[in-house]
Structure formats: C-alpha cells, structure tokens
PDB file of C-alpha atoms and ligand atoms in Angstrom:
ATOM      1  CA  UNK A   1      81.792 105.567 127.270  1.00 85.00           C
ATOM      2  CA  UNK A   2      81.925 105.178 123.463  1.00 87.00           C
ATOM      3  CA  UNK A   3      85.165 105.937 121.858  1.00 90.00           C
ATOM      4  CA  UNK A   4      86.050 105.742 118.005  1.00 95.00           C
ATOM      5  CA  UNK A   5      87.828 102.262 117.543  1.00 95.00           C
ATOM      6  CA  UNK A   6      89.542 101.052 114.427  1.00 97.00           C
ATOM      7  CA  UNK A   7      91.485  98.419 116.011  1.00 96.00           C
ATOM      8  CA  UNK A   8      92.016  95.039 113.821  1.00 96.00           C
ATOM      9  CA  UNK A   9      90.648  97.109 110.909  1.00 97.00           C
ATOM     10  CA  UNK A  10      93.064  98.269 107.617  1.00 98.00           C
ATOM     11  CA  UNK A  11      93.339 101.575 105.539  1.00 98.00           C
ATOM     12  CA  UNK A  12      94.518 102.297 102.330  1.00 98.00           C
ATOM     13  CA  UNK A  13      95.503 105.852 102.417  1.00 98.00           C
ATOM     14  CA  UNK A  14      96.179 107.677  98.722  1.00 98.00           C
ATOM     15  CA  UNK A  15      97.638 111.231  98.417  1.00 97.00           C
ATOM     16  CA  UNK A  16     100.202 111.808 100.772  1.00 97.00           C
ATOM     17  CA  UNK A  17     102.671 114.007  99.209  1.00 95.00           C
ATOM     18  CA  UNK A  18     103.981 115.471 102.635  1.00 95.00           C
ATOM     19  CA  UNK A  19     102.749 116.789 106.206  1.00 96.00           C
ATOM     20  CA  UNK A  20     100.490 119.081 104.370  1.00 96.00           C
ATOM     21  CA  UNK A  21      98.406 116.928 102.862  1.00 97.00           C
ATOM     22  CA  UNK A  22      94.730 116.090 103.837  1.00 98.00           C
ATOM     23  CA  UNK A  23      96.036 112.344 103.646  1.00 98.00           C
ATOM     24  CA  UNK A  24      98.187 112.840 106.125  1.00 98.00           C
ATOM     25  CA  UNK A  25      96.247 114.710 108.305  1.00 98.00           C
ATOM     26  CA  UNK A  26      93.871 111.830 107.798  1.00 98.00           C
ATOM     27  CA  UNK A  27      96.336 108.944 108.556  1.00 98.00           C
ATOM     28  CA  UNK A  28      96.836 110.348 111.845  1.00 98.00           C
ATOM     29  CA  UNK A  29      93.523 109.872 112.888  1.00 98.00           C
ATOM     30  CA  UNK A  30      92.941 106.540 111.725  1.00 98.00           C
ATOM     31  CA  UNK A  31      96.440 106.030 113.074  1.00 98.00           C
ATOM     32  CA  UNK A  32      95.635 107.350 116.816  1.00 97.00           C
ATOM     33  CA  UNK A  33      91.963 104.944 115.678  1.00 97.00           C
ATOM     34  CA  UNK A  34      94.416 101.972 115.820  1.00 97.00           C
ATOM     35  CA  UNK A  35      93.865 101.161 112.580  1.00 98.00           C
ATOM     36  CA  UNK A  36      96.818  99.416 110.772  1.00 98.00           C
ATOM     37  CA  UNK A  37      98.151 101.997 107.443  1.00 98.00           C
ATOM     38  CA  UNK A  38      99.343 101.552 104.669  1.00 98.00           C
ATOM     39  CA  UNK A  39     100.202 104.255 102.088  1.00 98.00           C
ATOM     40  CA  UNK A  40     100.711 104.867  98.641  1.00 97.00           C
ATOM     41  CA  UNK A  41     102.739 107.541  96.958  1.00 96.00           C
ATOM     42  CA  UNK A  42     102.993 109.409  93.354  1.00 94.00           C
ATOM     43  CA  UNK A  43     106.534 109.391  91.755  1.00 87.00           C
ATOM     44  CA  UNK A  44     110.126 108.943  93.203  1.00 85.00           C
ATOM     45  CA  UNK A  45     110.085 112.892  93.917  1.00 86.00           C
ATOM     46  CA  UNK A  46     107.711 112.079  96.515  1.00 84.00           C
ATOM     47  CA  UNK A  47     109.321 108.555  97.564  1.00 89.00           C
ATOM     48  CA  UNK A  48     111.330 109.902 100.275  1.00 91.00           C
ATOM     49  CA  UNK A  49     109.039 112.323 101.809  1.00 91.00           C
ATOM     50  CA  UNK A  50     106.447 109.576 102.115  1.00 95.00           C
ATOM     51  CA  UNK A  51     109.089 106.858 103.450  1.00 95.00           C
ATOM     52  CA  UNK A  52     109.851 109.553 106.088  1.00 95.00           C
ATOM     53  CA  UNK A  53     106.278 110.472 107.656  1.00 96.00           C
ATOM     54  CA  UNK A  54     105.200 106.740 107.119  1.00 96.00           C
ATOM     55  CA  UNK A  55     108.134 105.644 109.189  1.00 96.00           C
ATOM     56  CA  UNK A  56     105.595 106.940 112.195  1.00 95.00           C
ATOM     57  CA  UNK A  57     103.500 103.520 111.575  1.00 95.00           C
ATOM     58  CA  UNK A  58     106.322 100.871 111.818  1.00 88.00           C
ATOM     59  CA  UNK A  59     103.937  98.232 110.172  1.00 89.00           C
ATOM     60  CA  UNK A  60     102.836 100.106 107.300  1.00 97.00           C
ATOM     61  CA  UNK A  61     103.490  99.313 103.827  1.00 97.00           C
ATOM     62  CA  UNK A  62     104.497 102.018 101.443  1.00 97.00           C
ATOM     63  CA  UNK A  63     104.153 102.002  97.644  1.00 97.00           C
ATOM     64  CA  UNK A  64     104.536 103.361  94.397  1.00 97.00           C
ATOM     65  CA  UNK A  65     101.114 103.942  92.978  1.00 97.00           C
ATOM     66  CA  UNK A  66     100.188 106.234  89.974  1.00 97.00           C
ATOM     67  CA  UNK A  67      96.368 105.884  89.432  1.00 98.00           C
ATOM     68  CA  UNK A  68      96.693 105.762  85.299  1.00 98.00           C
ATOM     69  CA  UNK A  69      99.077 102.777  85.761  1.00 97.00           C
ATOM     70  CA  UNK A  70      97.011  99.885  86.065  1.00 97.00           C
ATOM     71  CA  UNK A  71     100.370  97.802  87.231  1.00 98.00           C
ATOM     72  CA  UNK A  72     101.160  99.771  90.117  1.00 98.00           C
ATOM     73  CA  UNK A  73      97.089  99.787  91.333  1.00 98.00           C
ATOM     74  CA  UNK A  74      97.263  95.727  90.353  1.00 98.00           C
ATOM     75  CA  UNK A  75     100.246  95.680  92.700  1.00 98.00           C
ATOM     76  CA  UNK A  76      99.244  97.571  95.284  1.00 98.00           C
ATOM     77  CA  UNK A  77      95.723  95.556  95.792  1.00 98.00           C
ATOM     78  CA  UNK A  78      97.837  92.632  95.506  1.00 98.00           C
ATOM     79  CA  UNK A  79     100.251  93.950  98.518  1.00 98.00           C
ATOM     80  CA  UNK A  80      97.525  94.590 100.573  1.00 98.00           C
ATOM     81  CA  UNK A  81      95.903  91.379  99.946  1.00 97.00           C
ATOM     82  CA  UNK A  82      99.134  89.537 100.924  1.00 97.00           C
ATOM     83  CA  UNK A  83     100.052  91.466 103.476  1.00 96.00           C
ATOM     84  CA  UNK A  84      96.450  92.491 105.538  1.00 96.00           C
ATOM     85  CA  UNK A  85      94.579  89.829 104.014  1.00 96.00           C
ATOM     86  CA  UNK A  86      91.576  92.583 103.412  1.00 97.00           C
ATOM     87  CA  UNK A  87      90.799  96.675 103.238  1.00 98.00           C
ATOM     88  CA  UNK A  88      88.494  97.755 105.596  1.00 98.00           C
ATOM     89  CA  UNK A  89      89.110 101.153 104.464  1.00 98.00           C
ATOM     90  CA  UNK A  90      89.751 102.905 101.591  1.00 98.00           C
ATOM     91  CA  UNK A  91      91.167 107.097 101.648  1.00 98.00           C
ATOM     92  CA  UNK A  92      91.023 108.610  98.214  1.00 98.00           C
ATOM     93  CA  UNK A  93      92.938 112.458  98.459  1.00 98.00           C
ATOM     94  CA  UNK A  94      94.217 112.955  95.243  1.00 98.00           C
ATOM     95  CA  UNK A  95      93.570 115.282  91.987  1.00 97.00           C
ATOM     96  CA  UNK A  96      95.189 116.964  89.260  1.00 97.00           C
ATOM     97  CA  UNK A  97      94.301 119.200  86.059  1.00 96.00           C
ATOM     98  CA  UNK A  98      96.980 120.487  84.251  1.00 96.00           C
ATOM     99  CA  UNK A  99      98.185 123.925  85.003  1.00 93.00           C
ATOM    100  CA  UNK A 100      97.360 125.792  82.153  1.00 94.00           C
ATOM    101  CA  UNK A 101      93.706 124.136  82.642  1.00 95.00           C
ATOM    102  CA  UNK A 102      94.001 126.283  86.164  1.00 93.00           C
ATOM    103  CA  UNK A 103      95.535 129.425  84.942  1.00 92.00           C
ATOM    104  CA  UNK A 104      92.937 130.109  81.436  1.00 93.00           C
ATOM    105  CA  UNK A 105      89.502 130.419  81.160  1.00 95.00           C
ATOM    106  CA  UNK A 106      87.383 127.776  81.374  1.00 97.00           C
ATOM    107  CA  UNK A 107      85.983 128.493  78.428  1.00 98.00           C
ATOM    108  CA  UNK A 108      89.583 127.609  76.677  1.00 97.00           C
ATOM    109  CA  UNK A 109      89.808 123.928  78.552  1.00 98.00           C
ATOM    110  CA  UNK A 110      90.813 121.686  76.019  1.00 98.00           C
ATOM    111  CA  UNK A 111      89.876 118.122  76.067  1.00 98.00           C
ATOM    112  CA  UNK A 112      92.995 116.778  76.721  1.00 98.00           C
ATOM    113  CA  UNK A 113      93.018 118.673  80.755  1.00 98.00           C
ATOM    114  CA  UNK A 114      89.506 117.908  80.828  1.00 98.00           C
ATOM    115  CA  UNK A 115      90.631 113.930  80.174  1.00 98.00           C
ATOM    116  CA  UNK A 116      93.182 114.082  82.440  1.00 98.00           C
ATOM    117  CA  UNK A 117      91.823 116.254  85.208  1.00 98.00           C
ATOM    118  CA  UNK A 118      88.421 113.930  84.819  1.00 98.00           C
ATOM    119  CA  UNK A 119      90.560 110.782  84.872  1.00 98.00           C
ATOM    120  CA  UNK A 120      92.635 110.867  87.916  1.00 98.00           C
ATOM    121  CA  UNK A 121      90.377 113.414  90.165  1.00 98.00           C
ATOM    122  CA  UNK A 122      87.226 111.296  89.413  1.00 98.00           C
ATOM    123  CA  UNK A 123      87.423 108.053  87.240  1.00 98.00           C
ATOM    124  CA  UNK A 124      89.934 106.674  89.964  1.00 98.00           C
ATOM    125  CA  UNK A 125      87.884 106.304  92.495  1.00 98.00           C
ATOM    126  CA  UNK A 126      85.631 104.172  90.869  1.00 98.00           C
ATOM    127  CA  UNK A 127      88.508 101.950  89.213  1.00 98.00           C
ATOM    128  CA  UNK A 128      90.364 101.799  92.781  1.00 98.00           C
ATOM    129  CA  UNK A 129      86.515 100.421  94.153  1.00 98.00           C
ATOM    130  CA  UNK A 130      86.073  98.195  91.647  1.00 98.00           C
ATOM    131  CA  UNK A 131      89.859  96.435  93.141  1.00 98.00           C
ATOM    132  CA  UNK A 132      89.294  97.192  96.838  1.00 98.00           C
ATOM    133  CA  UNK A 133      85.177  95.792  96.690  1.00 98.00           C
ATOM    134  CA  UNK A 134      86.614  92.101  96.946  1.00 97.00           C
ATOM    135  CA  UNK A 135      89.142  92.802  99.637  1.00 98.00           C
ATOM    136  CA  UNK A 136      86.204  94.350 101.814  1.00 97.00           C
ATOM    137  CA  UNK A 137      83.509  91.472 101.022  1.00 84.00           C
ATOM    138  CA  UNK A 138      83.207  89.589 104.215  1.00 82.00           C
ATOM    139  CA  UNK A 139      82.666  92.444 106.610  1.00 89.00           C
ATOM    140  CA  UNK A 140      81.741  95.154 104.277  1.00 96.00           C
ATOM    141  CA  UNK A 141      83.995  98.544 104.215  1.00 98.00           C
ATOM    142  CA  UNK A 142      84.311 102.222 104.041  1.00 98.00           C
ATOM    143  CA  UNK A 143      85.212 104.230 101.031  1.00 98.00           C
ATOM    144  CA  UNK A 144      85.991 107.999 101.437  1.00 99.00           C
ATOM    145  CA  UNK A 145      86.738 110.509  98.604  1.00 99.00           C
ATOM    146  CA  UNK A 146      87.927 114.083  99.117  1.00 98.00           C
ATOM    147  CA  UNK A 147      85.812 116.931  97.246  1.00 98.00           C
ATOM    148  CA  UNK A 148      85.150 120.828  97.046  1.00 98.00           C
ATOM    149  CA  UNK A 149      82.143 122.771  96.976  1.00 97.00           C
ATOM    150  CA  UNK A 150      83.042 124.087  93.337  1.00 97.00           C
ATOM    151  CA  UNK A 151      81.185 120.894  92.117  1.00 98.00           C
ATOM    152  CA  UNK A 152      78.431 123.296  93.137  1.00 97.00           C
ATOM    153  CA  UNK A 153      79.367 126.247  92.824  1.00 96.00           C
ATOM    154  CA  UNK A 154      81.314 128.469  90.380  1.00 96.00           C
ATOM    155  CA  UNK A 155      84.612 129.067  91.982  1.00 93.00           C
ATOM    156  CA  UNK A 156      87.086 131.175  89.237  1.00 91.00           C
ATOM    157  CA  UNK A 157      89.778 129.411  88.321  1.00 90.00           C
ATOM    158  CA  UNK A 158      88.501 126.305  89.948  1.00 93.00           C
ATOM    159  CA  UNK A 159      87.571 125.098  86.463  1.00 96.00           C
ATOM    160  CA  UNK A 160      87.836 122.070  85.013  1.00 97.00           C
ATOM    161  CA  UNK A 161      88.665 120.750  88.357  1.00 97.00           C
ATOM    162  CA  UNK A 162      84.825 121.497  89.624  1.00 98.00           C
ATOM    163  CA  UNK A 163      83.785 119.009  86.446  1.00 98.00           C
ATOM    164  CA  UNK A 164      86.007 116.524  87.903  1.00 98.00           C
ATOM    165  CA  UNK A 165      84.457 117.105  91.977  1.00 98.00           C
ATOM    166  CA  UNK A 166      81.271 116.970  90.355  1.00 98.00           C
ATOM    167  CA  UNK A 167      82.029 113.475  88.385  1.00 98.00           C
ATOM    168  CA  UNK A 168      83.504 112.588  91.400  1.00 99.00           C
ATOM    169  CA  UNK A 169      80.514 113.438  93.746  1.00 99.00           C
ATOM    170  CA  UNK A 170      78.103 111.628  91.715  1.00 98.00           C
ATOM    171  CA  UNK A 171      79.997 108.548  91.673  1.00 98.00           C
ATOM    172  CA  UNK A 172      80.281 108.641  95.487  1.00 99.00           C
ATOM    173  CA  UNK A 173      76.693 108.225  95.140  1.00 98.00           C
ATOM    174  CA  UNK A 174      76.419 105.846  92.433  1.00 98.00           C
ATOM    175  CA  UNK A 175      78.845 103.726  94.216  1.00 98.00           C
ATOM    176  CA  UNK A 176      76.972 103.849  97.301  1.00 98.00           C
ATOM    177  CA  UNK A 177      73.878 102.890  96.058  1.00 98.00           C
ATOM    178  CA  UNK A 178      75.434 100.232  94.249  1.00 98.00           C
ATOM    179  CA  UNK A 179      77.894  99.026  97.155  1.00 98.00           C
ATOM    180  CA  UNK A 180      75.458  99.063 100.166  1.00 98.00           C
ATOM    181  CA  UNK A 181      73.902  95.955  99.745  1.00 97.00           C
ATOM    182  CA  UNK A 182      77.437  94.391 100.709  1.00 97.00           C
ATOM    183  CA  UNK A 183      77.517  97.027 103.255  1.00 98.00           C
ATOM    184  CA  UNK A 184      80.019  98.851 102.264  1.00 98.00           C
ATOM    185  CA  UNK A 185      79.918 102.518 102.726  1.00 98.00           C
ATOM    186  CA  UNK A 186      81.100 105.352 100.593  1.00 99.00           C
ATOM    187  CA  UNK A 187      81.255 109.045 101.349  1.00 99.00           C
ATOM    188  CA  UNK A 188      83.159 112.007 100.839  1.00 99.00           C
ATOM    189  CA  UNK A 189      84.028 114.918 102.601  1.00 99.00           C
ATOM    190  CA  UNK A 190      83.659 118.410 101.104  1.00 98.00           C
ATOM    191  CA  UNK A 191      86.787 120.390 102.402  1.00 98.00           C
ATOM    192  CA  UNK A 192      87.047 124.108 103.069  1.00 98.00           C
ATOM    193  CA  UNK A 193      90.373 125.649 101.631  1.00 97.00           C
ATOM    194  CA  UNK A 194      93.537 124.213 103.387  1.00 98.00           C
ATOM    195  CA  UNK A 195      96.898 125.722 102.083  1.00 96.00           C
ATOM    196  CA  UNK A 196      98.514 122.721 100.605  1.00 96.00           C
ATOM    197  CA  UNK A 197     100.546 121.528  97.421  1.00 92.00           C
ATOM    198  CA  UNK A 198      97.776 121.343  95.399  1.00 91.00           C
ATOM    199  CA  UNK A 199      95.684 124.055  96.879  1.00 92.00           C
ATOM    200  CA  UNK A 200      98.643 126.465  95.905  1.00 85.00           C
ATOM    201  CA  UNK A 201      98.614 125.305  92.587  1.00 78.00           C
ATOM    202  CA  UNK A 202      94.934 127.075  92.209  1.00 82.00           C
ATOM    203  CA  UNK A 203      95.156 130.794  90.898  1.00 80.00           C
ATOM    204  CA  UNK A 204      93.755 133.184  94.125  1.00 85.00           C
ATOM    205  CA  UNK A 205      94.224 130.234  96.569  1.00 90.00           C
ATOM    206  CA  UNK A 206      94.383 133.324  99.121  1.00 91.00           C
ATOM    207  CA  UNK A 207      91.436 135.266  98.202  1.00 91.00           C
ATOM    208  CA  UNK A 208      89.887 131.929  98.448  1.00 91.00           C
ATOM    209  CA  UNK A 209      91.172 131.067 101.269  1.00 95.00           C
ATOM    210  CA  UNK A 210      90.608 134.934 103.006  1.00 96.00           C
ATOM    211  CA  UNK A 211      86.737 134.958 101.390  1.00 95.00           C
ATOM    212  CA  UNK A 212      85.932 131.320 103.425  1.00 96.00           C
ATOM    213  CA  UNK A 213      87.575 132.821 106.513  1.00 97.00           C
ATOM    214  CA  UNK A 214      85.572 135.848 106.153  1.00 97.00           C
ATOM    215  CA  UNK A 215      82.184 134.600 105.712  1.00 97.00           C
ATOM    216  CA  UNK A 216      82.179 131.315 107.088  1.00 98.00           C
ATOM    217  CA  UNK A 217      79.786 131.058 110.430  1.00 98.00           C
ATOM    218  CA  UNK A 218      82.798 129.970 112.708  1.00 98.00           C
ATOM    219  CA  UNK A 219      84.580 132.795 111.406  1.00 98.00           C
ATOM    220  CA  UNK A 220      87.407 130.776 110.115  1.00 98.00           C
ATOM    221  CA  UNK A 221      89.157 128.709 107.818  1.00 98.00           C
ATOM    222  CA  UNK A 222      89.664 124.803 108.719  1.00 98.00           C
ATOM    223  CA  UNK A 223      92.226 122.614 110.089  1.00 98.00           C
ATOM    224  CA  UNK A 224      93.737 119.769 108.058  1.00 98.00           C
ATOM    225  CA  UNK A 225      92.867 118.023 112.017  1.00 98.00           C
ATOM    226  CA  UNK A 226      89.328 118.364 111.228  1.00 98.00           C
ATOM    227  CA  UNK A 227      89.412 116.900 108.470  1.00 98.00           C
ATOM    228  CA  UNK A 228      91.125 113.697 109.555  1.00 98.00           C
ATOM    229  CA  UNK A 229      89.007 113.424 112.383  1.00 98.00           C
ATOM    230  CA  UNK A 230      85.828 113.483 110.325  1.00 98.00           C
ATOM    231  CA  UNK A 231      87.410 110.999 108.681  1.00 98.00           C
ATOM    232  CA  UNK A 232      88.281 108.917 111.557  1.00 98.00           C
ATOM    233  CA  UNK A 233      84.673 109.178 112.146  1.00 98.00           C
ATOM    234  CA  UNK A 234      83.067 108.282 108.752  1.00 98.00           C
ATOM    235  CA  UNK A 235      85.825 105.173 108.635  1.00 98.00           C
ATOM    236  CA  UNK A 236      84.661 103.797 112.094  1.00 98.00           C
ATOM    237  CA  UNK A 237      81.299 102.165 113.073  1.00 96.00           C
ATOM    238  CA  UNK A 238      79.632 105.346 114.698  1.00 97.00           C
ATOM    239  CA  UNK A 239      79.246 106.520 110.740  1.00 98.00           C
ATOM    240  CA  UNK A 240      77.401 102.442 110.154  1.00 97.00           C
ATOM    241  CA  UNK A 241      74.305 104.658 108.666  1.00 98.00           C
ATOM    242  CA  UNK A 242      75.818 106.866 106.844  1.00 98.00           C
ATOM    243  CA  UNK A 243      76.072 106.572 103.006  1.00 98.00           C
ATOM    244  CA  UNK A 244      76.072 108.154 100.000  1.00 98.00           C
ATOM    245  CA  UNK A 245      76.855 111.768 101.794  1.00 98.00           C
ATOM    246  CA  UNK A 246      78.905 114.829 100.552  1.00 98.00           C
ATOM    247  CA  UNK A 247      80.083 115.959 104.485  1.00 98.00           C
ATOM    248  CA  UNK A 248      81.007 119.717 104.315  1.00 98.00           C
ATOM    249  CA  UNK A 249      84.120 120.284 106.938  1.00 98.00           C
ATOM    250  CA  UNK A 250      84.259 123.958 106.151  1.00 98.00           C
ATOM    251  CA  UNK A 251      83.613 125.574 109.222  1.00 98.00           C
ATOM    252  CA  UNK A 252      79.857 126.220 107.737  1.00 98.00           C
ATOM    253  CA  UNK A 253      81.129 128.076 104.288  1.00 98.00           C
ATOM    254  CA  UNK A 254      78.341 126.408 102.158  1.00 98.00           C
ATOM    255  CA  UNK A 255      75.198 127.405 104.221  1.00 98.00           C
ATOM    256  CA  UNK A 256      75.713 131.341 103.377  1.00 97.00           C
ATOM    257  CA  UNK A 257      74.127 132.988 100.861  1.00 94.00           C
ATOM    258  CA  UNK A 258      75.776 136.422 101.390  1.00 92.00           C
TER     259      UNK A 258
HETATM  260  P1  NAP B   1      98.194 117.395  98.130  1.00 52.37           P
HETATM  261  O1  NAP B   1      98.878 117.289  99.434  1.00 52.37           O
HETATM  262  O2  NAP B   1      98.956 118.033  97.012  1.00 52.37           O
HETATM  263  O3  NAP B   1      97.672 115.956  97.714  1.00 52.37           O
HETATM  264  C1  NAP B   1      97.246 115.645  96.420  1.00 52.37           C
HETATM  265  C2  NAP B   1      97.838 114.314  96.081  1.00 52.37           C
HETATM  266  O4  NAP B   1      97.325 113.800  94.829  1.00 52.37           O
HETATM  267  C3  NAP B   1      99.348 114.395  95.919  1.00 52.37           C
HETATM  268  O5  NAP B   1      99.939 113.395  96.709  1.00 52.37           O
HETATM  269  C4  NAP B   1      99.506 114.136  94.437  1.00 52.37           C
HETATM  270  O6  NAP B   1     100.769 113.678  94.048  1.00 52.37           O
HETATM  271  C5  NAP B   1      98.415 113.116  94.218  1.00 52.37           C
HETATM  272  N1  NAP B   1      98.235 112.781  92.811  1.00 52.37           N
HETATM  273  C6  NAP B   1      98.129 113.628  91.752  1.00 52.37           C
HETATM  274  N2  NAP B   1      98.064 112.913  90.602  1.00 52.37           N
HETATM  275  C7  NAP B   1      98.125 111.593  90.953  1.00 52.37           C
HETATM  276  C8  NAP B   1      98.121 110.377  90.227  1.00 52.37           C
HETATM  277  N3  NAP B   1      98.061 110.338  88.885  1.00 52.37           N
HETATM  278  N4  NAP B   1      98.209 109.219  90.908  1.00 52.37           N
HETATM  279  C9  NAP B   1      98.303 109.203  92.242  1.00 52.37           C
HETATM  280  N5  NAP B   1      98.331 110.324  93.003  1.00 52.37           N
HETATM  281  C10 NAP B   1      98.240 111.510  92.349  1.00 52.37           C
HETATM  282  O7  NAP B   1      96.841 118.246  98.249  1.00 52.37           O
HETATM  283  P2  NAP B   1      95.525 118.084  99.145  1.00 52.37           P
HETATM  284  O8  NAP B   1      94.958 119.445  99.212  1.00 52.37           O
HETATM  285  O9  NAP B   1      95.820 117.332 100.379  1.00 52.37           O
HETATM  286  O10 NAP B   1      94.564 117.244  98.177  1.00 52.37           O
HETATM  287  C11 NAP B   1      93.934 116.045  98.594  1.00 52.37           C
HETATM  288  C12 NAP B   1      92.502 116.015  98.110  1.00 52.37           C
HETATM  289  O11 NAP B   1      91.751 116.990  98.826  1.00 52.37           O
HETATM  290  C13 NAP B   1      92.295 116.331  96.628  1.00 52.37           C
HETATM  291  O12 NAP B   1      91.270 115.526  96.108  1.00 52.37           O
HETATM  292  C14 NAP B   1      91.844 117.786  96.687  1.00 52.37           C
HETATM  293  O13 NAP B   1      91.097 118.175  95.544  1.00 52.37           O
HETATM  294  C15 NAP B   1      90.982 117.730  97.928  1.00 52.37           C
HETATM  295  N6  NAP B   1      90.642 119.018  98.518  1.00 52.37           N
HETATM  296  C16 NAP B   1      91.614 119.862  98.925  1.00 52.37           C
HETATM  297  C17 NAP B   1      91.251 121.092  99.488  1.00 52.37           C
HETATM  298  C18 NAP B   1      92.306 122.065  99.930  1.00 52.37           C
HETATM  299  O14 NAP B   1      91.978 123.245 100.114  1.00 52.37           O
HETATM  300  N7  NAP B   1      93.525 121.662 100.147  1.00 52.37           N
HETATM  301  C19 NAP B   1      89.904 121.439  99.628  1.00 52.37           C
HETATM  302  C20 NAP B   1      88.934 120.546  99.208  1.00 52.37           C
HETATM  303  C21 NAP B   1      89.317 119.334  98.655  1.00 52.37           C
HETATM  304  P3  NAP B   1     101.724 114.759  93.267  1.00 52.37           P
HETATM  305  O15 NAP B   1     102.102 115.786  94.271  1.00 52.37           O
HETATM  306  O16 NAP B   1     102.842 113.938  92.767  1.00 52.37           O
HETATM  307  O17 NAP B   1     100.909 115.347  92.129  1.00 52.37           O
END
C-alpha cells in the first residue's frame, strides 16, 4: 500500500502565530508524515504561544524570525544547518499589509503599504529560497507558499494584499522554473477563507467567508486539515511531478462563474 512518508526528511515551517494558523494546521501533517519540525515565530508576543504548540514535537527547534531582519533569517538558516544538517522542506504562511491598506480604497494605497505588504507577503519567499536552495542541494527539496484567489480576482477590501498574492504567485513560478533543474520543487496552495488572525484582520471576512460557503461546489467552506494535508502531500514524493502549480484547496470556489 502506498502511504505518505516524510521520515528522515526536515521542514521549516513559517507563520505559526497559534492553533489557528494554516502553519499549524500544516505542521501537523508533516508532523503525523514523520518529518522532523522546526518552527519560526514573529515577535515575543507570539514567543510563548509558539513555545507552547511546538512543545508537541520534542525535537523541534523554535526561533525568532522576522522576514525584514536579515539577522534573524541568517540565523535561522544557520540553526537549521547546524542542527538538521539540510531543509528538505520549506512552509512559507505568512503576510501582512498594513491596516489602513485593508480598511480604504484601493485606490488610496500608498506606497509605503504597498512596500511593505509586497515585501513580506511576496519578496520573502524568494529571499528565504535564495538561503534554503543550498541546504536542499544534494537531494533536491520542496518549497510551498500560501496564496488566495484575489491574485485573480477582485476581492473588496482584499487590496493591496491581491498585488502581493499575485507577486507572490508569479515567483512560485519563476522559482520553479528556475529551481527544477536541482530538483527542487515549488508550489503553492490557493486557500479558501479560514477564520484566522489574519483572515479577521480583512474587512467582510464573513461575507467572504458566507459567499465561498454558499457557492462553492462542496457546499462549504474548508478546513485548516485540508490544507495541511495537501501540504503533507505536495512536501512528500507522491507530488515528485508537480511544479510550478497554484493548488486551489477551496472546496471548488474558483471553478464557478455564478
Ligand atoms: P495567521 O495565523 O495570522 O498567520 C500569519 C502569520 O504571518 C503570522 O504568524 C504572522 O505573525 C506572520 N507574519 C506577519 N508578518 C511577518 C513578518 N514580518 N515576519 C515573519 N512572520 C510574519 O494567518 P493565516 O491565515 O494562517 O495566514 C497564513 C498564510 O495563509 C498567509 O500567507 C495568508 O495570506 C494565507 N491565506 C490565508 C487564508 C485564510 O483565509 N486564512 C486564505 C488564503 C491564504 P504576526 O501575527 O506577528 O503578524
């Protein structure tokens, strides 16, 4: 029988903030994978919460990491190193626009949000592959960044945050294109709405959420579960030909016209 096994293999998981969070939802499945964690966090508010779910993988190391301070990514690369030896796997789950950037029109953003919002929601992911690429060499990897169909798609209020999925998107293919010779993978996974910190920052998260439940095909909204477990399978070796790939878990949301 074949069976989904990350044993012997490593994860980098960014974006836990607490149980909510896609990244957590998505460290459990790597976790019951049997792949070996290890987590970053943003801020000492967060420092606790993080200590506290992570304590569920003995092993795993847990660290400071804000993606605009190029000490704490240096350090956290440099953990890993020392402490794994390599990354197999690399989870990117974090974004952030300023409020206000959430709240006005779109019309109003002002460069400032869109640098910011731009910055860590897209530019990351291509600065944190640029450090994990040589941890990853000998065998290859997986990279996985977490998106929404407002890259798209007008969304209101999703604003300057749908600039930043679409920057994002593209560079999931750019990288892939440019990464698969040294076979390492890189996809992300277009979410449905899930009510979490973040989420509830977005003006109408509910309407959102209650449209998507509406009109989906499966007549509901998703489960952060599925979205670790799609994970779990785009990290593991039953995803080896898949690259390059936006992978809608939203219960079939994005095939509807009306
Ligand atoms: P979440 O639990 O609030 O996670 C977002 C994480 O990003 C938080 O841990 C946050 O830390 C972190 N972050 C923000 N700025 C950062 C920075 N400068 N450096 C490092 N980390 C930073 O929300 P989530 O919904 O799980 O979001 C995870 C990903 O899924 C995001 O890319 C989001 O756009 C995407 N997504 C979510 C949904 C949804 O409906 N929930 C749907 C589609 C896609 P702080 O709390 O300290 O800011």
């Amino acid at each position: 029988m074949k069976a989904i096994d990350l044993s012997g293999k490593t994860a980098l998981v960014l974006g836990v903030a607490n149980q909510r969070s896609l990244a957590w939802a998505i460290a459990e499945s790597l976790g019951e994978g049997g792949a070996q964690l290890a987590f970053t966090y943003q801020g000492e508010r967060l420092q606790k919460n993080v200590h506290t779910l992570a304590a569920q993988f003995p092993e795993a190391p847990v660290m400071a990491m804000d993606v605009t301070s190029e000490e704490q990514v240096e350090g956290v690369f440099a953990r890993v190193e020392r402490e794994f030896g390599k990354l197999d796997i690399l989870i990117h789950s974090i974004a952030f626009a300023p409020r206000e950037a959430l709240e006005n029109e779109f019309i109003d953003t002002t460069l400032e949000s869109w640098r910011i919002a731009l910055e860590i929601s897209a530019y990351s992911f291509i600065h944190l592959a640029k450090h994990a690429v040589p941890l990853m060499e000998d065998k290859g990897g997986s990279m996985l960044a977490l998106t929404y169909m407002a890259s798209q798609r007008v969304v209101p209020k999703y604003n300057v945050m749908g600039a930043a999925k679409a920057a994002l998107e593209h560079g999931v293919r750019q990288l892939a294109g440019e990464l698969g010779p040294r076979n390492i993978r890189v996809n992300a996974i277009s979410a449905g709405p899930v009510p979490t910190l973040s989420a509830r920052g977005i003006s109408g998260f509910s309407n959102m959420s209650a449209h998507h439940r509406e009109k989906a095909p499966l007549g509901r909204n998703i489960e952060a579960r599925e979205v670790g477990d799609t994970a779990l399978f785009l990290s593991s070796d039953l995803a080896s030909g898949i690259t390059g790939e936006i992978v809608y878990v939203d219960a079939g949301y994005n095939i509807m016209a009306l």
